[in-house]
Amino acid sequence: MSINFAATDVRTCEACWRSPVTAARHTVRGRDLLCRACAESGCPRRVDLFPPYGIYRLHRPANRTVSPIRGDER
């Protein structure tokens, strides 16, 4: 079975972030791109465990009209 990659798809396993993608697991939310070992063991995607802005306790900028760099007169 071959996987059709889109231009925005990752090429590294979404569970271990080390091995190349060799399997696709179809879920309700879409598909998970995994290596063979992670797909066979049923590992969850780390993207689900650590959502954006949650890994490093980042937050969205409060005011996007203000430049984050001092001296930037945009």
Coordinates of C-alpha atoms in Angstrom, one line a residue:
M1 CA 0.0 0.0 0.0
S2 CA 1.4 3.4 -0.9
I3 CA 0.6 6.6 0.8
N4 CA -0.3 9.7 -1.3
F5 CA 1.3 12.7 0.4
A6 CA 0.0 16.2 0.1
A7 CA 2.4 19.1 -0.1
T8 CA 1.6 19.9 3.6
D9 CA 1.9 16.4 5.0
V10 CA 4.7 15.5 7.3
R11 CA 7.3 12.9 6.3
T12 CA 8.3 12.0 9.9
C13 CA 6.2 9.8 12.2
E14 CA 3.6 11.9 14.2
A15 CA 4.0 9.6 17.2
C16 CA 7.8 9.1 17.7
W17 CA 9.0 12.0 15.6
R18 CA 12.0 10.0 14.5
S19 CA 11.2 7.4 11.8
P20 CA 9.9 8.1 8.3
V21 CA 6.2 7.7 7.6
T22 CA 5.4 4.2 6.3
A23 CA 1.7 3.8 7.4
A24 CA -1.4 5.9 7.5
R25 CA -4.1 5.2 10.1
H26 CA -7.5 6.6 9.2
T27 CA -9.5 8.1 12.1
V28 CA -12.6 10.3 12.6
R29 CA -10.4 13.4 12.6
G30 CA -8.6 12.5 9.4
R31 CA -5.5 10.4 9.1
D32 CA -2.4 9.8 11.2
L33 CA 0.9 9.5 9.4
L34 CA 3.0 7.0 11.4
C35 CA 6.0 4.7 11.1
R36 CA 5.4 0.9 11.0
A37 CA 6.4 0.3 14.7
C38 CA 4.1 3.1 16.0
A39 CA 1.2 2.0 13.8
E40 CA 1.4 -1.7 14.9
S41 CA 1.7 -0.8 18.6
G42 CA -1.3 1.7 18.4
C43 CA 0.7 4.8 19.6
P44 CA -1.2 8.0 19.7
R45 CA 0.0 11.1 17.8
R46 CA 1.9 13.5 20.0
V47 CA 0.2 16.3 18.3
D48 CA -3.0 15.2 20.0
L49 CA -1.2 14.9 23.4
F50 CA 0.5 18.3 23.1
P51 CA -1.7 20.7 21.1
P52 CA -0.2 23.9 19.7
Y53 CA 0.4 26.7 22.3
G54 CA 0.4 24.0 25.0
I55 CA 3.8 22.4 24.7
Y56 CA 5.9 25.4 25.9
R57 CA 3.0 27.3 27.6
L58 CA 2.9 29.7 24.7
H59 CA -0.1 31.9 24.3
R60 CA -1.5 33.9 21.4
P61 CA -0.4 37.5 21.3
A62 CA -2.9 39.8 23.1
N63 CA -2.9 42.5 20.5
R64 CA -1.7 41.8 17.0
T65 CA -1.7 45.4 15.9
V66 CA 1.2 46.2 18.2
S67 CA 4.6 45.1 16.8
P68 CA 6.4 42.6 19.0
I69 CA 9.8 44.0 18.0
R70 CA 10.7 47.4 19.4
G71 CA 11.7 49.9 16.8
D72 CA 9.7 48.2 14.1
E73 CA 7.5 51.0 12.7
R74 CA 5.1 49.0 10.6

